[in-house]
XYZ file of C-alpha atoms in Angstrom:
112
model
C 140.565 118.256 120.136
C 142.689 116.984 116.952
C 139.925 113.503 117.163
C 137.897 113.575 114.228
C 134.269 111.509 114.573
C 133.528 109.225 111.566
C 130.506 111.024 109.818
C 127.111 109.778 110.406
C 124.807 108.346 107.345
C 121.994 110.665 106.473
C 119.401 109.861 104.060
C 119.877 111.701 100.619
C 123.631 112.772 101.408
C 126.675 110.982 100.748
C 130.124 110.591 102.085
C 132.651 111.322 100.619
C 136.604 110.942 101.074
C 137.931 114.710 100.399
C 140.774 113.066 98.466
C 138.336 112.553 95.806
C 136.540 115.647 95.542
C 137.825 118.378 92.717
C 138.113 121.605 93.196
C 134.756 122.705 91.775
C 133.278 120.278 94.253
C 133.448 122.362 97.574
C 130.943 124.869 98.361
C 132.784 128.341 99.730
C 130.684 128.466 103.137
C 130.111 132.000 105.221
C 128.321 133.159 107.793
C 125.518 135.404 108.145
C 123.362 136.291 110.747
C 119.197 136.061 110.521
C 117.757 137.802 114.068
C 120.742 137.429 115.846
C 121.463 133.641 115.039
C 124.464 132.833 113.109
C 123.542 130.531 109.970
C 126.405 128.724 107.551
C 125.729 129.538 103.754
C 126.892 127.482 101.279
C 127.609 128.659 97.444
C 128.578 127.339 94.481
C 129.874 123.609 94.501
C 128.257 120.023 95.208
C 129.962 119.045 98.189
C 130.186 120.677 102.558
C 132.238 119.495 105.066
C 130.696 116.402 107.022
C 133.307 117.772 109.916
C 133.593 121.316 110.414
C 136.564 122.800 113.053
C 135.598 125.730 114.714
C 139.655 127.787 115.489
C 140.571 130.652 117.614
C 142.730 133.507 115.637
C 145.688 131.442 116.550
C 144.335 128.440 114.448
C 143.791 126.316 117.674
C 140.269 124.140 117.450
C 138.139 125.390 119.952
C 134.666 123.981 118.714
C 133.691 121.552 116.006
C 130.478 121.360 113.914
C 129.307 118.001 112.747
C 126.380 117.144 110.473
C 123.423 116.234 111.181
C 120.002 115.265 109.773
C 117.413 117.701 109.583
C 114.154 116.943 110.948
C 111.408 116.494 108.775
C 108.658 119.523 107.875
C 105.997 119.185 110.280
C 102.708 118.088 108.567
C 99.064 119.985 109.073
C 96.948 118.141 111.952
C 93.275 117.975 111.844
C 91.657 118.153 115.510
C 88.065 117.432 115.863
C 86.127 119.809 118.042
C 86.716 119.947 121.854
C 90.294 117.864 121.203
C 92.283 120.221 123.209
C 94.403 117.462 123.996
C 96.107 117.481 120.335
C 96.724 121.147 120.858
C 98.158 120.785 124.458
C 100.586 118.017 123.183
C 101.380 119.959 120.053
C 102.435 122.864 122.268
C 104.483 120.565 124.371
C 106.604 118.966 121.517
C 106.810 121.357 119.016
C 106.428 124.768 120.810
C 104.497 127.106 119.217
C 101.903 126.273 116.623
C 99.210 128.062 114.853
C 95.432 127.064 114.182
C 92.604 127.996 111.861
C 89.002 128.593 113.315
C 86.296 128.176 110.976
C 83.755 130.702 112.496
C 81.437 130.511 109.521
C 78.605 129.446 111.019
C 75.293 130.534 112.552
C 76.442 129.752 115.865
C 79.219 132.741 115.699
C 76.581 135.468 114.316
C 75.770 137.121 117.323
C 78.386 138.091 120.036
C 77.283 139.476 123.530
């Protein structure tokens, strides 16, 4: 696994060579772990890896971490009433999702 893939261009970053970064450039990365999932944490510096090797205690490359571009904030939907359609497809493609109920009305006064 010594092949290293040419990074890929993401909107608002860019590459480059690690010949010309300084010193002060490079973020120190580590690892921490939020509910059991392992997040990189970058501190200090400008600049991360666009190609990150993943070695055994031996130093041999067992994994590698490229970058990649992360998807966009999702954006509030407006449904009008009975669209259960919106919800169903929002469920499908995004997983779970949360929804507001306006039950300030006359119609949700009384409850049997």
């Amino acid at each position: 696994m010594t092949d290293q893939q040419e990074p890929t261009e993401i909107p608002g970053l860019t590459v480059i060579p690690a010949d010309d970064l300084k010193p002060e450039d490079i973020g120190m990365l580590s690892v921490r772990y939020v509910d059991g999932a392992a997040q990189l944490v970058v501190t200090g510096g400008t600049a991360l890896p666009a190609h990150l090797p993943v070695v055994d205690a031996q130093g041999a490359v067992v994994a590698a971490y490229l970058q990649a571009q992360i998807p966009p904030k999702r954006s509030l939907a407006r449904s009008s009433a009975g669209d259960e359609n919106l919800l169903l497809d929002a469920v499908a493609t995004v997983g779970s999702v949360s929804i507001a109920y306006n039950a300030n009305s006359n119609e949700h006064s009384y409850y049997r």
